[in-house]
């Protein structure tokens, strides 16, 4: 048998325990009140919305409009914009071109009520319709968030719609130097100049008809601006002037671009999960993990003695590795959103790790009972159990890769079935895969090194400790 | 029986000889000989499952069928029938309500409202319902806890996608077994392993039917997990058969070789199953105490799947594989 030097056991065991400790609890220090995270632990894991609570919604074009890929992309960027403007920065957003769906998930804190979550969904999906109307009459006013008046509800003249946003190619915020040297911000519009929504032609007609009169520009129910037409505009370009700041101008341009969408978004699915339930689940799963691990450790040590003890160390290492792959401990592996099925995948991979150690220990025991020497039993036991472990783990790897391909970002089946709303199965596949890879590193490689190293200690060279009968030496 | 006598006559080694030479004189458990009992048990369970399926029917979760549920929490006590008719009056859909007590949370009681029909509901309905409930029962602190609304076409697509994922994973796993176990008749080993997997999926499915649990995405995750777990069990035994066959050689009957291999791995099979099972039982008990239905719905079928996966590897896949090998051998001798 190839001997492994005695100190190796202590070095490996200490390294595994130290690594797992930092992977579980993280390393951070405080400068004043600021927490500086050096290594990320369990506390830094990004939990999925099924754990910390959150909102999931799927939007599709209303009235079964068939959106082009470009339109869908621009709808997605508009939703992105609205999320940011609502202060939601930690979100997941997917556009599925195959089935014209946009899926969004974002966390929702427990102190905010679910009512607001539903309003947030509504607001995100309400694709504003940009309209041009004659005159500038309005029925009601509101105070905007910045304290200025917001004019609402078209009435009288403005009930007529001259043109809507679908005639506009794009809107951009621009500025020019005014005569007094200050910067003036404007929103410049470019109209479409072909197709059945020929904005260049239509806008020319409108400005010819309403020359020296006021036309108002509305977003849904709200009047954005009410310029006066100075002369007929036939080149397909127009500018909206007003007392804009740079920010206001670019916001208006974005809103108009949003209004230029040819379809409205409709909420086809939504779900609100309260964080209270999620936090309880998380705590419960934490208890479950600790209790389950203690039981596993007891079973392993009682039944397999020394190899069982080593198995517990390598299982701790396997857990540490799997958690490190999720929390973003290694800077090379980005952190991963952990969901309840993800935790289940982790538990299953630990089960595979237990199996790997049981097979090895059982085989060593068998060889000892067959009357081999300790070294011979260790040698044959580890060698003969390898093929079963590799074959068993490979099949689980196949399952997890299929899950990741089908339900993950690559979505190999999305051509046929479209994007799924439940990304949680992907996280099951991910944690299972990293767990099984960790099992290969810990359960196959390090368990064996530790076993051989430990067998070098004279006082531990008792067959009983490796599973033989009590009186055997 | 005739077949048994024939193979015994042909083989040069008796069970006793194999036992003495390869199992240290210890008794070899005759798994293959009890195959009729094993097949009988499985067929009976499957029949009961099919009958239950016809009697109770299958429930698809709104994740797959489409539809909507809203869950509210409230404090204090409430006339449940009055609450039902109050909510029913607010919507044209027929609703069903179910009440539960939240053991862990501070929220007290829960009521979940399920809307009939498979269409998703408007966000408006949820908003107004919460307001209405708060107005009607100002002292009971009605708060919307969870809501779910799924468009039927998307739900069904997701279901099909899950089935396809299971199918692809199964085919790849059989291919892997066929390739890795060429020495013990790769294809037969792969196909019989697949039969055992179908057996396990059927067991999980029937469990959902009997317990009236709706088929949801955790069903899919459990099925995939058990596929991997059960195949792992089967592979460990096949691996031992491959090894013992090399040692014993072709002198012995395949059935005896299988029994020998199975006897030698039975300890590992039991130990692994008990360890995994106890871990999942802990998860289930904790989820039960804290009333987390999602985790309970996950852990219970997992427990059934582990028992079934362990059983099907020894009692279904193995004997079937032995039957196939014997059949091939008898055909050869006839020729």
Tab-separated table of N, CA, C and O in Angstrom, chain A residues 156-230:
chain	number	residue	atom	x	y	z
A	156	UNK	N	-62.736	68.226	-23.216
A	156	UNK	CA	-63.015	69.165	-24.307
A	156	UNK	C	-62.214	68.839	-25.548
A	156	UNK	O	-62.252	67.712	-26.042
A	157	UNK	N	-61.444	69.830	-26.000
A	157	UNK	CA	-60.603	69.693	-27.192
A	157	UNK	C	-59.748	68.444	-27.132
A	157	UNK	O	-59.601	67.715	-28.100
A	158	UNK	N	-59.125	68.260	-25.957
A	158	UNK	CA	-58.079	67.255	-25.839
A	158	UNK	C	-58.614	65.831	-25.835
A	158	UNK	O	-57.862	64.882	-25.721
A	159	UNK	N	-59.965	65.680	-25.913
A	159	UNK	CA	-60.471	64.315	-26.000
A	159	UNK	C	-60.194	63.700	-27.368
A	159	UNK	O	-60.216	62.484	-27.517
A	160	UNK	N	-59.891	64.535	-28.352
A	160	UNK	CA	-59.536	64.025	-29.675
A	160	UNK	C	-58.067	63.592	-29.663
A	160	UNK	O	-57.220	64.304	-29.138
A	161	UNK	N	-57.796	62.428	-30.244
A	161	UNK	CA	-56.407	61.992	-30.352
A	161	UNK	C	-55.947	62.201	-31.788
A	161	UNK	O	-56.554	61.688	-32.729
A	162	UNK	N	-54.895	63.015	-31.964
A	162	UNK	CA	-54.403	63.282	-33.316
A	162	UNK	C	-53.470	62.165	-33.783
A	162	UNK	O	-53.477	61.774	-34.936
A	163	UNK	N	-52.648	61.683	-32.870
A	163	UNK	CA	-51.616	60.727	-33.237
A	163	UNK	C	-51.142	60.047	-31.959
A	163	UNK	O	-51.167	60.643	-30.897
A	164	UNK	N	-50.729	58.786	-32.066
A	164	UNK	CA	-50.189	58.167	-30.849
A	164	UNK	C	-48.711	57.817	-30.998
A	164	UNK	O	-48.105	58.053	-32.034
A	165	UNK	N	-48.168	57.264	-29.964
A	165	UNK	CA	-46.719	57.047	-29.862
A	165	UNK	C	-46.166	56.081	-30.891
A	165	UNK	O	-44.953	56.055	-31.145
A	166	UNK	N	-47.031	55.259	-31.497
A	166	UNK	CA	-46.510	54.264	-32.427
A	166	UNK	C	-45.991	54.903	-33.717
A	166	UNK	O	-45.382	54.236	-34.533
A	167	UNK	N	-46.242	56.207	-33.909
A	167	UNK	CA	-45.721	56.897	-35.098
A	167	UNK	C	-44.293	57.394	-34.885
A	167	UNK	O	-43.656	57.890	-35.789
A	168	UNK	N	-43.862	57.290	-33.634
A	168	UNK	CA	-42.543	57.844	-33.314
A	168	UNK	C	-41.462	56.782	-33.441
A	168	UNK	O	-41.624	55.652	-32.964
A	169	UNK	N	-40.399	57.124	-34.108
A	169	UNK	CA	-39.266	56.209	-34.233
A	169	UNK	C	-38.489	56.180	-32.919
A	169	UNK	O	-38.276	55.152	-32.323
A	170	UNK	N	-38.059	57.370	-32.478
A	170	UNK	CA	-37.369	57.437	-31.190
A	170	UNK	C	-37.388	58.852	-30.623
A	170	UNK	O	-37.635	59.819	-31.345
A	171	UNK	N	-37.131	58.920	-29.335
A	171	UNK	CA	-37.038	60.219	-28.666
A	171	UNK	C	-35.697	60.289	-27.963
A	171	UNK	O	-35.222	59.288	-27.441
A	172	UNK	N	-35.068	61.457	-28.001
A	172	UNK	CA	-33.756	61.608	-27.364
A	172	UNK	C	-33.710	62.923	-26.598
A	172	UNK	O	-34.292	63.911	-27.039
A	173	UNK	N	-32.996	62.917	-25.499
A	173	UNK	CA	-32.783	64.179	-24.775
A	173	UNK	C	-31.578	64.875	-25.386
A	173	UNK	O	-30.555	64.242	-25.641
A	174	UNK	N	-31.714	66.163	-25.680
A	174	UNK	CA	-30.596	66.915	-26.258
A	174	UNK	C	-30.514	68.280	-25.576
A	174	UNK	O	-31.414	68.678	-24.863
A	175	UNK	N	-29.414	68.980	-25.825
A	175	UNK	CA	-29.360	70.348	-25.318
A	175	UNK	C	-28.698	71.263	-26.347
A	175	UNK	O	-27.998	70.814	-27.245
A	176	UNK	N	-28.999	72.542	-26.227
A	176	UNK	CA	-28.298	73.504	-27.082
A	176	UNK	C	-27.938	74.729	-26.257
A	176	UNK	O	-28.491	74.946	-25.182
A	177	UNK	N	-26.986	75.506	-26.760
A	177	UNK	CA	-26.594	76.730	-26.052
A	177	UNK	C	-27.580	77.831	-26.421
A	177	UNK	O	-27.741	78.166	-27.583
A	178	UNK	N	-28.239	78.373	-25.404
A	178	UNK	CA	-29.167	79.468	-25.682
A	178	UNK	C	-28.372	80.763	-25.891
A	178	UNK	O	-27.158	80.792	-25.672
A	179	UNK	N	-29.075	81.835	-26.320
A	179	UNK	CA	-28.388	83.098	-26.608
A	179	UNK	C	-27.655	83.650	-25.385
A	179	UNK	O	-26.590	84.232	-25.494
A	180	UNK	N	-28.249	83.425	-24.210
A	180	UNK	CA	-27.597	83.947	-23.000
A	180	UNK	C	-26.500	83.016	-22.485
A	180	UNK	O	-25.980	83.210	-21.391
A	181	UNK	N	-26.181	81.989	-23.237
A	181	UNK	CA	-25.068	81.129	-22.867
A	181	UNK	C	-25.438	79.947	-21.995
A	181	UNK	O	-24.615	79.081	-21.744
A	182	UNK	N	-26.688	79.853	-21.510
A	182	UNK	CA	-27.083	78.709	-20.689
A	182	UNK	C	-27.476	77.530	-21.573
A	182	UNK	O	-27.794	77.701	-22.744
A	183	UNK	N	-27.425	76.352	-20.939
A	183	UNK	CA	-27.814	75.158	-21.676
A	183	UNK	C	-29.323	74.969	-21.593
A	183	UNK	O	-29.913	75.034	-20.523
A	184	UNK	N	-29.937	74.729	-22.733
A	184	UNK	CA	-31.372	74.444	-22.755
A	184	UNK	C	-31.560	72.975	-23.129
A	184	UNK	O	-30.992	72.512	-24.113
A	185	UNK	N	-32.317	72.275	-22.334
A	185	UNK	CA	-32.564	70.864	-22.625
A	185	UNK	C	-33.891	70.698	-23.354
A	185	UNK	O	-34.889	71.301	-22.987
A	186	UNK	N	-33.843	69.875	-24.373
A	186	UNK	CA	-35.065	69.602	-25.139
A	186	UNK	C	-35.154	68.103	-25.392
A	186	UNK	O	-34.189	67.373	-25.229
A	187	UNK	N	-36.329	67.707	-25.785
A	187	UNK	CA	-36.492	66.309	-26.190
A	187	UNK	C	-36.759	66.307	-27.686
A	187	UNK	O	-37.710	66.932	-28.150
A	188	UNK	N	-35.883	65.671	-28.422
A	188	UNK	CA	-36.087	65.673	-29.873
A	188	UNK	C	-36.737	64.373	-30.299
A	188	UNK	O	-36.393	63.292	-29.821
A	189	UNK	N	-37.726	64.511	-31.166
A	189	UNK	CA	-38.483	63.353	-31.633
A	189	UNK	C	-38.146	63.070	-33.085
A	189	UNK	O	-38.009	63.994	-33.881
A	190	UNK	N	-37.987	61.821	-33.422
A	190	UNK	CA	-37.843	61.439	-34.818
A	190	UNK	C	-39.028	60.554	-35.181
A	190	UNK	O	-39.286	59.555	-34.504
A	191	UNK	N	-39.764	60.986	-36.221
A	191	UNK	CA	-40.942	60.201	-36.606
A	191	UNK	C	-40.574	59.147	-37.628
A	191	UNK	O	-39.602	59.296	-38.378
A	192	UNK	N	-41.366	58.109	-37.684
A	192	UNK	CA	-41.160	57.084	-38.715
A	192	UNK	C	-41.493	57.692	-40.068
A	192	UNK	O	-42.443	58.465	-40.190
A	193	UNK	N	-40.719	57.336	-41.096
A	193	UNK	CA	-41.015	57.945	-42.388
A	193	UNK	C	-41.446	56.925	-43.429
A	193	UNK	O	-41.353	57.172	-44.630
A	194	UNK	N	-41.876	55.769	-42.998
A	194	UNK	CA	-42.410	54.811	-43.969
A	194	UNK	C	-43.417	53.925	-43.261
A	194	UNK	O	-43.643	54.050	-42.062
A	195	UNK	N	-44.033	53.021	-43.992
A	195	UNK	CA	-44.996	52.087	-43.420
A	195	UNK	C	-46.346	52.734	-43.230
A	195	UNK	O	-46.559	53.890	-43.600
A	196	UNK	N	-47.265	51.971	-42.638
A	196	UNK	CA	-48.616	52.519	-42.486
A	196	UNK	C	-48.720	53.437	-41.274
A	196	UNK	O	-49.742	54.064	-41.041
A	197	UNK	N	-47.665	53.483	-40.464
A	197	UNK	CA	-47.639	54.467	-39.376
A	197	UNK	C	-46.613	55.535	-39.746
A	197	UNK	O	-45.614	55.722	-39.061
A	198	UNK	N	-46.836	56.192	-40.859
A	198	UNK	CA	-45.869	57.170	-41.341
A	198	UNK	C	-45.996	58.462	-40.543
A	198	UNK	O	-46.822	59.332	-40.838
A	199	UNK	N	-45.187	58.580	-39.499
A	199	UNK	CA	-45.285	59.711	-38.584
A	199	UNK	C	-44.843	61.009	-39.224
A	199	UNK	O	-45.377	62.073	-38.925
A	200	UNK	N	-43.861	60.923	-40.128
A	200	UNK	CA	-43.360	62.127	-40.801
A	200	UNK	C	-44.499	62.814	-41.543
A	200	UNK	O	-44.717	64.021	-41.398
A	201	UNK	N	-45.256	62.009	-42.296
A	201	UNK	CA	-46.364	62.527	-43.080
A	201	UNK	C	-47.486	63.044	-42.181
A	201	UNK	O	-47.976	64.156	-42.331
A	202	UNK	N	-47.835	62.195	-41.181
A	202	UNK	CA	-48.947	62.531	-40.284
A	202	UNK	C	-48.629	63.797	-39.494
A	202	UNK	O	-49.475	64.679	-39.349
A	203	UNK	N	-47.407	63.900	-38.997
A	203	UNK	CA	-47.051	65.067	-38.197
A	203	UNK	C	-47.037	66.320	-39.061
A	203	UNK	O	-47.398	67.408	-38.610
A	204	UNK	N	-46.641	66.145	-40.310
A	204	UNK	CA	-46.695	67.261	-41.249
A	204	UNK	C	-48.119	67.765	-41.406
A	204	UNK	O	-48.390	68.969	-41.324
A	205	UNK	N	-49.048	66.829	-41.568
A	205	UNK	CA	-50.466	67.192	-41.725
A	205	UNK	C	-50.973	67.918	-40.479
A	205	UNK	O	-51.637	68.958	-40.571
A	206	UNK	N	-50.636	67.369	-39.335
A	206	UNK	CA	-51.137	67.944	-38.077
A	206	UNK	C	-50.610	69.373	-37.892
A	206	UNK	O	-51.372	70.298	-37.595
A	207	UNK	N	-49.281	69.520	-38.089
A	207	UNK	CA	-48.709	70.842	-37.841
A	207	UNK	C	-49.167	71.867	-38.881
A	207	UNK	O	-49.194	73.058	-38.603
A	208	UNK	N	-49.525	71.395	-40.080
A	208	UNK	CA	-50.086	72.312	-41.063
A	208	UNK	C	-51.455	72.788	-40.580
A	208	UNK	O	-51.796	73.970	-40.635
A	209	UNK	N	-52.242	71.853	-40.079
A	209	UNK	CA	-53.601	72.170	-39.642
A	209	UNK	C	-53.600	73.053	-38.390
A	209	UNK	O	-54.390	73.972	-38.279
A	210	UNK	N	-52.692	72.769	-37.472
A	210	UNK	CA	-52.713	73.465	-36.180
A	210	UNK	C	-51.623	74.514	-36.047
A	210	UNK	O	-51.145	74.780	-34.955
A	211	UNK	N	-51.184	75.101	-37.154
A	211	UNK	CA	-50.118	76.094	-37.065
A	211	UNK	C	-50.586	77.284	-36.203
A	211	UNK	O	-51.759	77.666	-36.228
A	212	UNK	N	-49.680	77.763	-35.362
A	212	UNK	CA	-49.953	78.825	-34.393
A	212	UNK	C	-50.963	78.422	-33.313
A	212	UNK	O	-51.491	79.283	-32.610
A	213	UNK	N	-51.250	77.154	-33.209
A	213	UNK	CA	-52.117	76.707	-32.110
A	213	UNK	C	-51.317	75.794	-31.187
A	213	UNK	O	-50.200	75.421	-31.485
A	214	UNK	N	-51.943	75.414	-30.081
A	214	UNK	CA	-51.250	74.560	-29.115
A	214	UNK	C	-51.632	73.098	-29.343
A	214	UNK	O	-52.794	72.786	-29.561
A	215	UNK	N	-50.633	72.230	-29.336
A	215	UNK	CA	-50.899	70.792	-29.290
A	215	UNK	C	-50.328	70.284	-27.968
A	215	UNK	O	-49.247	70.713	-27.559
A	216	UNK	N	-51.031	69.400	-27.311
A	216	UNK	CA	-50.481	68.864	-26.061
A	216	UNK	C	-50.033	67.413	-26.246
A	216	UNK	O	-50.586	66.683	-27.053
A	217	UNK	N	-48.996	67.074	-25.503
A	217	UNK	CA	-48.460	65.718	-25.559
A	217	UNK	C	-48.770	65.029	-24.249
A	217	UNK	O	-48.438	65.553	-23.176
A	218	UNK	N	-49.420	63.891	-24.317
A	218	UNK	CA	-49.917	63.211	-23.115
A	218	UNK	C	-49.291	61.826	-22.988
A	218	UNK	O	-49.065	61.145	-23.982
A	219	UNK	N	-49.055	61.463	-21.732
A	219	UNK	CA	-48.676	60.095	-21.438
A	219	UNK	C	-49.815	59.518	-20.618
A	219	UNK	O	-50.041	59.947	-19.480
A	220	UNK	N	-50.555	58.573	-21.206
A	220	UNK	CA	-51.768	58.073	-20.566
A	220	UNK	C	-52.679	59.227	-20.206
A	220	UNK	O	-53.192	59.913	-21.045
A	221	UNK	N	-52.779	59.472	-18.891
A	221	UNK	CA	-53.724	60.422	-18.355
A	221	UNK	C	-53.071	61.755	-18.042
A	221	UNK	O	-53.701	62.671	-17.573
A	222	UNK	N	-51.768	61.831	-18.268
A	222	UNK	CA	-51.014	62.973	-17.767
A	222	UNK	C	-50.462	63.819	-18.912
A	222	UNK	O	-49.888	63.278	-19.863
A	223	UNK	N	-50.636	65.133	-18.819
A	223	UNK	CA	-50.118	66.010	-19.856
A	223	UNK	C	-48.643	66.276	-19.584
A	223	UNK	O	-48.269	66.752	-18.517
A	224	UNK	N	-47.809	65.947	-20.581
A	224	UNK	CA	-46.374	66.123	-20.406
A	224	UNK	C	-45.952	67.527	-20.780
A	224	UNK	O	-45.170	68.165	-20.086
A	225	UNK	N	-46.437	67.997	-21.911
A	225	UNK	CA	-46.024	69.313	-22.364
A	225	UNK	C	-47.035	69.819	-23.387
A	225	UNK	O	-47.792	69.028	-23.954
A	226	UNK	N	-47.093	71.122	-23.575
A	226	UNK	CA	-48.085	71.691	-24.483
A	226	UNK	C	-47.440	72.775	-25.341
A	226	UNK	O	-47.601	73.958	-25.079
A	227	UNK	N	-46.642	72.371	-26.310
A	227	UNK	CA	-45.957	73.368	-27.142
A	227	UNK	C	-46.916	74.022	-28.150
A	227	UNK	O	-47.951	73.461	-28.480
A	228	UNK	N	-46.496	75.173	-28.627
A	228	UNK	CA	-47.256	75.851	-29.667
A	228	UNK	C	-46.560	75.590	-31.002
A	228	UNK	O	-45.332	75.644	-31.094
A	229	UNK	N	-47.342	75.257	-32.020
A	229	UNK	CA	-46.762	74.953	-33.323
A	229	UNK	C	-46.397	76.272	-34.005
A	229	UNK	O	-47.264	77.107	-34.262
A	230	UNK	N	-45.123	76.510	-34.275
A	230	UNK	CA	-44.685	77.752	-34.905
A	230	UNK	C	-44.856	77.700	-36.412
A	230	UNK	O	-45.222	78.665	-37.041
